[in-house]
Amino acid sequence: MSPTGMSRTGPPPSTGRRHTFRSVAPVLALCWLAVFFDGMDVNVYGAVMPHMLDDPGLGLTPGAAGAIGSWTTLGMLIGALGTGTLTDWLGRRPVLVVSVLVFSAGSAVCALAGAPGPFGAGRFFAGLGLGGLMPLCLSMVMEFAPPRRAALATGLLMTSYHAGGMFATGLGLTLAPALGWRWVFWAGVLPAVVAAPLLLRLLPESPGVLLAKGRTAEAEAVADRYGMARPAPADAPAQGAKGRLAAVLALFRPGVRLATPLLWLASFCGLLLVYGVSTWLPQMMRASGYGLTSSVSFLLIINAGGIAGMLIAGRIADRYGPVRVSALWFLLTAAGALLLGARLPLGVTYVVVAVTGVWLFSAQVMVYAAANRVYPAAERATGLGWVTGIGRTGAVAGPWLGGTLAATAHDQLGFTAFALAGLLGALAIGSVPLARRLGRRPVTASLPEAAGAEP
């Protein structure tokens, strides 16, 4: 088993094409586009929230705003848990296209809503699609990525999330003041028009899924086209209802049963930070005394730092392991959150926000890269689905926590809460190697341990 978790024991590709980033660039680019729109949709709420709170016709209060943010992530939790399992049965491509269509429809509902209730329903519906999209794109990129470059490929993929977040912030700074916040949500319908047709036409199906469905010739043709090793039976997810149940139970087999809940806890902390900060950073900074334009600009800056962080973390993690990088990044995020709670000069604050973005977002992404090394190829989609799905409870808690503190005029306590989440995340992900050693079963060739790979 390779360090990416994908078996390399199958016959070599008949074309002799090398498996490089260039050979799989079309797949990476399509997944990058899908996650770009994911980042745009997730961040758009925080980017326009100050405008929505100032809109008397909507009647949105800080408490309701926090609750709506949690409804979004509750939908994402359900979407991640459901699609992480369904995709091995139905296929990656059709479920991914449906996910894009669903969150685009939810954005349209938000643009039409005239009260917090319908708006929240639209955000919940959008969350269902958003929750399914991320584990699907992660599993596709990890399957197609070149050997020993899974962490870097994951980081490259997630730069799109922050590019989408920056685009959403740009819409919040330009479109919302000129035309109103509703037009920003109308922009969220673009994925259905742009991304869905491209994914349906150009994205290949997973070779492992094709092999599991008995479509061996198609699986080998896809692998050959992209220079990959042809999939072996160990790479194929189990089929049928019994196979779906077995895939979930395999997350608690000896060797990973102690690591699984730690990955869930680390994902909880990471997503609490990601969604709590994405939703409430502008309002928290505004409450700290910064102007409205500066407060929204901080969201742009932190996402720019996130893009740099993905590239840095991915390269370092491929060399030293994603667990080490994730734990360190969580600790640095905690330090950055504490610094943001202090009233610093504007220029210094911009620098702190940027470097905190470098650490905050990639700390969470390296949790996914660690999960890729914990779970073998046949369990990857299910394992990632549950890591992201259970982690969505943190994404529910983050916006709710920010809204609760804002409603009681304790906005600045959010920085302390986020620092504590960073410390807990570091402890959880840092304990994964120990948990694997304590629960390891005898080595077999079908498991990541056979290659001596540690997260």
Coordinates of C-alpha atoms in Angstrom, one line a residue:
M1 CA 0.0 0.0 0.0
S2 CA 1.3 3.4 -0.9
P3 CA 1.5 6.3 1.5
T4 CA -1.6 7.7 -0.2
G5 CA -3.6 4.7 0.9
M6 CA -4.2 3.4 -2.7
S7 CA -3.0 0.0 -3.6
R8 CA -0.2 0.0 -6.2
T9 CA -0.2 -3.8 -6.6
G10 CA -2.3 -3.9 -9.8
P11 CA -0.8 -4.4 -13.3
P12 CA 1.0 -1.4 -14.7
P13 CA -0.8 0.9 -17.2
S14 CA -0.6 -0.4 -20.7
T15 CA 0.0 3.1 -22.1
G16 CA 3.2 3.6 -20.2
R17 CA 2.0 7.1 -19.3
R18 CA 3.6 8.4 -16.1
H19 CA 1.4 9.2 -13.1
T20 CA 2.1 12.8 -12.4
F21 CA 0.2 16.0 -11.5
R22 CA 0.1 16.8 -15.2
S23 CA -1.4 13.5 -16.1
V24 CA -4.3 13.9 -13.6
A25 CA -4.6 17.7 -14.0
P26 CA -8.1 17.5 -15.6
V27 CA -9.5 15.7 -12.6
L28 CA -7.8 18.0 -10.1
A29 CA -9.1 21.1 -12.1
L30 CA -12.7 19.9 -12.1
C31 CA -12.6 19.1 -8.4
W32 CA -10.9 22.5 -7.8
L33 CA -13.8 24.2 -9.6
A34 CA -16.4 22.4 -7.5
V35 CA -14.7 23.2 -4.2
F36 CA -14.3 26.9 -5.4
F37 CA -18.1 27.2 -5.5
D38 CA -18.3 25.4 -2.1
G39 CA -16.0 28.0 -0.6
M40 CA -17.9 30.8 -2.2
D41 CA -21.3 29.6 -0.9
V42 CA -20.0 28.9 2.7
N43 CA -18.3 32.2 3.0
V44 CA -21.0 34.4 1.4
Y45 CA -23.1 34.3 4.5
G46 CA -20.4 35.8 6.7
A47 CA -19.5 38.3 3.9
V48 CA -23.0 39.8 3.7
M49 CA -24.1 39.3 7.3
P50 CA -23.4 42.9 8.4
H51 CA -25.6 44.1 5.6
M52 CA -28.3 41.6 6.4
L53 CA -28.3 42.7 10.1
D54 CA -28.7 46.3 8.9
D55 CA -31.7 45.3 6.7
P56 CA -34.9 46.1 8.7
G57 CA -37.1 44.4 6.1
L58 CA -35.5 41.0 6.8
G59 CA -35.7 41.2 10.6
L60 CA -32.5 39.3 11.2
T61 CA -31.1 39.4 14.8
P62 CA -27.6 38.3 15.9
G63 CA -29.1 35.3 17.7
A64 CA -31.1 34.2 14.6
A65 CA -28.1 34.8 12.4
G66 CA -26.0 32.4 14.5
A67 CA -28.8 29.8 14.5
I68 CA -29.1 30.0 10.7
G69 CA -25.4 29.5 10.4
S70 CA -25.8 26.3 12.4
W71 CA -28.7 25.1 10.2
T72 CA -26.4 25.4 7.3
T73 CA -23.8 23.2 8.9
L74 CA -26.4 20.8 10.2
G75 CA -27.4 20.2 6.6
M76 CA -23.8 19.7 5.7
L77 CA -23.5 17.1 8.5
I78 CA -26.4 15.1 7.0
G79 CA -25.1 15.6 3.5
A80 CA -21.6 14.4 4.4
L81 CA -22.7 11.3 6.3
G82 CA -25.2 10.3 3.6
T83 CA -23.1 10.9 0.5
G84 CA -19.9 9.5 2.0
T85 CA -21.6 6.1 2.0
L86 CA -23.9 6.5 -1.1
T87 CA -21.1 7.5 -3.4
D88 CA -19.4 4.0 -3.2
W89 CA -22.8 2.6 -4.4
L90 CA -24.0 5.1 -6.9
G91 CA -20.7 6.5 -8.1
R92 CA -18.7 9.6 -7.5
R93 CA -19.7 11.7 -10.5
P94 CA -23.5 11.5 -10.3
V95 CA -23.6 12.2 -6.6
L96 CA -21.2 15.1 -7.0
V97 CA -23.3 16.7 -9.8
V98 CA -26.5 16.4 -7.6
S99 CA -24.6 18.0 -4.7
V100 CA -23.8 21.0 -6.9
L101 CA -27.4 21.4 -8.1
V102 CA -28.8 21.1 -4.5
F103 CA -26.6 23.9 -3.0
S104 CA -27.3 26.1 -6.0
A105 CA -31.0 25.7 -5.5
G106 CA -30.6 26.5 -1.8
S107 CA -28.8 29.8 -2.7
A108 CA -31.8 30.7 -4.9
V109 CA -34.2 30.1 -2.0
C110 CA -32.0 32.5 0.1
A111 CA -32.1 35.2 -2.5
L112 CA -35.9 35.0 -2.6
A113 CA -36.5 34.8 1.2
G114 CA -38.3 37.6 2.9
A115 CA -37.9 36.5 6.5
P116 CA -35.3 34.6 8.6
G117 CA -37.3 31.3 8.6
P118 CA -37.4 30.8 4.8
F119 CA -33.8 32.1 4.6
G120 CA -32.7 29.5 7.1
A121 CA -34.5 26.8 5.2
G122 CA -32.6 27.8 2.1
R123 CA -29.3 27.6 4.0
F124 CA -30.1 24.2 5.4
F125 CA -31.0 22.9 1.9
A126 CA -27.7 24.4 0.5
G127 CA -25.9 22.7 3.4
L128 CA -27.1 19.3 2.2
G129 CA -25.4 19.8 -1.1
L130 CA -22.3 21.4 0.4
G131 CA -21.8 18.6 2.9
G132 CA -21.8 16.0 0.1
L133 CA -19.4 17.8 -2.2
M134 CA -16.4 18.0 0.1
P135 CA -15.8 14.3 0.9
L136 CA -16.5 13.4 -2.7
C137 CA -13.9 15.8 -4.1
L138 CA -11.4 14.8 -1.4
S139 CA -11.8 11.1 -2.1
M140 CA -11.5 11.7 -5.9
V141 CA -8.3 13.8 -5.5
M142 CA -6.7 11.3 -3.1
E143 CA -7.5 8.4 -5.5
F144 CA -6.1 10.2 -8.6
A145 CA -3.2 11.9 -6.9
P146 CA 0.4 10.7 -7.7
P147 CA 2.0 8.4 -5.1
R148 CA 3.5 10.2 -2.1
R149 CA 1.8 13.5 -3.1
A150 CA -1.6 13.0 -1.5
A151 CA -1.2 15.8 1.1
L152 CA 0.1 18.3 -1.4
A153 CA -2.8 17.4 -3.8
T154 CA -5.2 17.9 -0.9
G155 CA -3.7 21.2 -0.1
L156 CA -3.9 22.3 -3.8
L157 CA -7.6 21.3 -3.9
M158 CA -8.4 23.3 -0.8
T159 CA -6.8 26.4 -2.1
S160 CA -10.0 26.6 -4.2
Y161 CA -12.1 26.8 -1.1
H162 CA -10.3 30.0 0.0
A163 CA -10.3 31.4 -3.5
G164 CA -14.1 30.9 -3.4
G165 CA -14.1 32.6 0.0
M166 CA -12.2 35.5 -1.3
F167 CA -14.6 35.8 -4.3
A168 CA -17.5 35.8 -1.9
T169 CA -15.9 38.5 0.2
G170 CA -15.4 40.6 -3.0
L171 CA -19.1 40.2 -3.7
G172 CA -19.8 41.3 -0.2
L173 CA -17.6 44.4 -0.6
T174 CA -18.9 45.4 -4.0
L175 CA -22.2 43.8 -5.0
A176 CA -23.9 44.0 -1.6
P177 CA -23.5 47.7 -1.0
A178 CA -24.4 48.6 -4.6
L179 CA -27.4 46.2 -5.3
G180 CA -28.2 44.6 -2.0
W181 CA -27.3 41.4 -0.3
R182 CA -29.8 39.3 -2.3
W183 CA -27.8 39.7 -5.5
V184 CA -24.9 38.0 -3.8
F185 CA -27.0 34.9 -3.2
W186 CA -28.2 35.0 -6.8
A187 CA -24.5 34.6 -7.7
G188 CA -24.7 31.3 -5.8
V189 CA -26.8 29.9 -8.6
L190 CA -23.7 30.0 -10.9
P191 CA -22.5 26.5 -9.9
A192 CA -25.6 24.9 -11.5
V193 CA -24.9 26.7 -14.7
V194 CA -21.1 26.5 -14.8
A195 CA -19.8 23.6 -12.8
A196 CA -22.6 20.9 -13.1
P197 CA -22.4 20.5 -16.9
L198 CA -18.6 20.4 -16.9
L199 CA -18.5 17.7 -14.1
L200 CA -21.2 15.6 -15.8
R201 CA -19.4 15.7 -19.2
L202 CA -15.7 15.7 -18.3
L203 CA -15.2 14.2 -14.8
P204 CA -14.2 10.5 -14.9
E205 CA -15.7 7.9 -12.6
S206 CA -13.5 6.4 -9.8
P207 CA -11.6 3.3 -11.1
G208 CA -12.2 1.7 -7.7
V209 CA -16.0 2.2 -7.9
L210 CA -16.0 1.0 -11.5
L211 CA -14.1 -2.2 -10.5
A212 CA -16.5 -2.8 -7.6
K213 CA -19.4 -2.6 -10.1
G214 CA -17.8 -5.3 -12.2
R215 CA -16.9 -2.8 -15.0
T216 CA -13.2 -3.9 -15.0
A217 CA -12.4 -2.8 -18.6
E218 CA -13.7 0.7 -17.9
A219 CA -11.8 0.9 -14.6
E220 CA -8.6 -0.1 -16.3
A221 CA -9.2 2.3 -19.2
V222 CA -9.7 5.3 -16.8
A223 CA -6.5 4.3 -14.9
D224 CA -4.5 4.0 -18.1
R225 CA -5.8 7.4 -19.4
Y226 CA -4.5 9.2 -16.3
G227 CA -1.3 7.1 -15.9
M228 CA -2.5 5.5 -12.7
A229 CA -1.8 1.9 -11.5
R230 CA -4.8 -0.2 -12.4
P231 CA -7.1 -0.8 -9.4
A232 CA -6.8 -4.1 -7.5
P233 CA -9.7 -5.8 -5.8
A234 CA -8.6 -4.4 -2.4
D235 CA -9.2 -0.8 -3.8
A236 CA -12.8 -1.6 -4.6
P237 CA -15.5 -0.5 -2.1
A238 CA -17.9 -3.3 -1.0
Q239 CA -21.3 -3.2 -2.8
G240 CA -24.8 -3.7 -1.6
A241 CA -26.4 -2.8 1.8
K242 CA -24.3 -5.4 3.6
G243 CA -21.2 -3.8 2.0
R244 CA -22.2 -0.3 3.1
L245 CA -22.7 -1.5 6.7
A246 CA -19.3 -3.3 6.6
A247 CA -17.6 -0.2 5.4
V248 CA -18.9 1.7 8.4
L249 CA -18.0 -1.1 10.8
A250 CA -14.5 -1.2 9.3
L251 CA -13.9 2.3 10.8
F252 CA -13.8 0.5 14.2
R253 CA -11.7 -2.5 13.3
P254 CA -8.5 -3.2 15.3
G255 CA -5.8 -0.8 14.2
V256 CA -8.1 2.2 13.6
R257 CA -10.8 1.9 16.2
L258 CA -9.0 4.2 18.6
A259 CA -7.8 6.6 15.9
T260 CA -11.3 7.0 14.4
P261 CA -12.8 9.0 17.3
L262 CA -9.7 11.1 17.5
L263 CA -9.9 12.0 13.9
W264 CA -13.6 12.9 14.5
L265 CA -12.6 15.1 17.4
A266 CA -9.9 16.9 15.5
S267 CA -12.3 17.4 12.6
F268 CA -14.9 18.8 15.1
C269 CA -12.4 21.4 16.4
G270 CA -11.1 22.2 12.9
L271 CA -14.5 22.8 11.5
L272 CA -15.6 24.8 14.5
L273 CA -12.8 27.1 13.8
V274 CA -13.3 27.3 10.0
Y275 CA -17.0 27.9 10.1
G276 CA -17.0 30.0 13.3
V277 CA -14.4 32.3 11.9
S278 CA -15.9 32.4 8.4
T279 CA -19.3 33.3 9.8
W280 CA -18.4 35.7 12.6
L281 CA -15.0 37.2 12.0
P282 CA -16.3 40.4 10.3
Q283 CA -18.9 41.0 13.1
M284 CA -16.3 40.2 15.9
M285 CA -13.8 42.6 14.4
R286 CA -16.5 45.2 14.0
A287 CA -17.4 44.8 17.7
S288 CA -13.8 45.3 18.5
G289 CA -13.9 48.8 17.1
Y290 CA -12.9 48.3 13.5
G291 CA -15.0 49.9 10.7
L292 CA -17.4 47.9 8.5
T293 CA -15.2 47.9 5.4
S294 CA -12.1 46.8 7.4
S295 CA -14.1 44.1 9.2
V296 CA -15.3 42.5 6.0
S297 CA -11.8 42.9 4.5
F298 CA -10.4 40.7 7.3
L299 CA -12.4 37.8 5.8
L300 CA -10.7 38.4 2.4
I301 CA -7.2 38.6 4.1
I302 CA -7.7 35.4 6.2
N303 CA -8.7 33.5 3.1
A304 CA -5.7 34.7 1.2
G305 CA -3.6 33.4 4.1
G306 CA -5.5 30.2 3.8
I307 CA -4.4 29.7 0.2
A308 CA -0.7 30.1 1.1
G309 CA -1.2 27.8 4.1
M310 CA -2.6 25.0 1.9
L311 CA 0.5 25.0 -0.3
I312 CA 2.9 25.2 2.6
A313 CA 1.2 22.6 4.7
G314 CA 0.8 20.2 1.8
R315 CA 4.5 20.2 0.9
I316 CA 5.6 19.9 4.5
A317 CA 3.1 17.1 5.3
D318 CA 4.2 15.0 2.4
R319 CA 7.7 15.0 3.9
Y320 CA 7.0 14.9 7.7
G321 CA 3.5 13.6 7.9
P322 CA 0.1 15.4 8.1
V323 CA -0.3 14.6 11.8
R324 CA 2.7 16.6 12.8
V325 CA 1.8 19.5 10.6
S326 CA -1.9 19.5 11.7
A327 CA -1.0 19.5 15.4
L328 CA 1.5 22.4 15.0
W329 CA -0.9 24.4 12.9
F330 CA -3.7 23.9 15.4
L331 CA -1.4 25.3 18.2
L332 CA -0.4 28.3 16.0
T333 CA -4.1 28.9 15.3
A334 CA -4.8 29.1 19.0
A335 CA -2.0 31.7 19.4
G336 CA -3.4 33.7 16.5
A337 CA -6.9 33.7 17.9
L338 CA -5.6 35.1 21.2
L339 CA -3.7 37.8 19.4
L340 CA -6.8 38.8 17.4
G341 CA -8.7 39.3 20.7
A342 CA -6.3 42.2 21.5
R343 CA -6.9 45.7 20.0
L344 CA -3.8 46.0 17.8
P345 CA -2.9 48.7 15.3
L346 CA -4.7 48.2 12.0
G347 CA -1.6 47.3 10.0
V348 CA -0.5 44.7 12.6
T349 CA -4.0 43.3 12.8
Y350 CA -3.9 42.6 9.0
V351 CA -0.7 40.7 9.4
V352 CA -2.0 38.7 12.3
V353 CA -5.2 37.9 10.4
A354 CA -3.2 36.8 7.3
V355 CA -0.8 34.4 9.2
T356 CA -3.7 33.0 11.3
G357 CA -5.3 32.1 8.0
V358 CA -2.1 30.3 7.0
W359 CA -2.5 28.0 10.0
L360 CA -6.3 27.8 10.6
F361 CA -7.7 26.3 7.4
S362 CA -4.8 24.0 6.6
A363 CA -4.9 22.5 10.2
Q364 CA -8.3 21.1 9.3
V365 CA -7.3 19.9 5.8
M366 CA -4.3 18.0 7.2
V367 CA -6.8 16.1 9.3
Y368 CA -8.3 14.8 6.0
A369 CA -4.8 14.0 4.8
A370 CA -4.1 12.0 8.0
A371 CA -7.4 10.1 7.5
N372 CA -6.2 9.2 4.0
R373 CA -3.3 7.4 5.6
V374 CA -5.4 5.7 8.3
Y375 CA -8.0 4.2 6.0
P376 CA -7.2 2.0 3.0
A377 CA -8.6 2.8 -0.5
A378 CA -11.7 0.6 -0.2
E379 CA -12.7 2.5 3.0
R380 CA -11.5 6.0 2.0
A381 CA -14.8 7.6 0.9
T382 CA -16.7 6.2 3.9
G383 CA -13.9 7.2 6.3
L384 CA -13.6 10.7 4.9
G385 CA -17.4 11.0 4.8
W386 CA -17.6 10.2 8.5
V387 CA -14.6 12.4 9.4
T388 CA -16.1 15.3 7.6
G389 CA -19.7 14.4 8.7
I390 CA -19.0 14.1 12.4
G391 CA -16.8 17.1 12.2
R392 CA -19.8 19.1 10.9
T393 CA -21.1 19.1 14.5
G394 CA -18.2 21.5 15.1
A395 CA -19.4 23.5 12.0
V396 CA -22.8 23.6 13.7
A397 CA -21.3 24.7 17.0
G398 CA -19.0 27.4 15.6
P399 CA -21.7 29.7 14.1
W400 CA -24.1 29.0 17.0
L401 CA -21.4 29.9 19.6
G402 CA -20.5 33.1 17.7
G403 CA -24.2 34.1 17.6
T404 CA -24.7 33.3 21.2
L405 CA -21.8 35.5 22.3
A406 CA -22.8 38.3 19.9
A407 CA -26.4 38.2 21.3
T408 CA -25.1 38.7 24.8
A409 CA -22.6 41.4 23.8
H410 CA -19.6 39.1 24.5
D411 CA -18.2 39.0 20.9
Q412 CA -14.6 39.2 22.0
L413 CA -14.9 36.0 24.0
G414 CA -15.2 34.2 20.7
F415 CA -11.4 34.6 20.2
T416 CA -10.8 32.8 23.5
A417 CA -13.2 30.0 22.5
F418 CA -11.5 29.6 19.2
A419 CA -8.1 29.4 20.9
L420 CA -9.4 26.6 23.2
A421 CA -10.7 24.7 20.1
G422 CA -7.2 25.0 18.6
L423 CA -5.6 23.5 21.6
L424 CA -8.1 20.6 21.8
G425 CA -7.6 19.9 18.1
A426 CA -3.8 19.7 18.5
L427 CA -4.2 17.2 21.3
A428 CA -6.7 15.1 19.3
I429 CA -4.8 14.9 16.0
G430 CA -1.4 14.6 17.8
S431 CA -2.6 11.4 19.6
V432 CA -3.6 9.5 16.4
P433 CA -0.2 7.7 15.9
L434 CA -0.3 6.6 19.6
A435 CA -3.9 5.4 19.1
R436 CA -2.9 3.4 16.1
R437 CA 0.0 1.7 17.9
L438 CA -2.2 0.8 20.8
G439 CA -4.9 -0.7 18.7
R440 CA -2.8 -2.2 15.8
R441 CA -3.6 -5.7 14.6
P442 CA -1.1 -8.0 12.9
V443 CA 0.3 -6.5 9.7
T444 CA -1.3 -7.6 6.4
A445 CA -0.6 -6.4 2.9
S446 CA -4.0 -4.7 2.5
L447 CA -3.5 -2.1 5.2
P448 CA -1.5 1.1 5.3
E449 CA 0.6 -0.3 8.1
A450 CA 2.1 -2.8 5.7
A451 CA 4.1 0.0 4.1
G452 CA 5.1 1.4 7.5
A453 CA 3.2 4.6 6.7
E454 CA 2.3 6.7 9.7
P455 CA 0.0 9.7 9.5

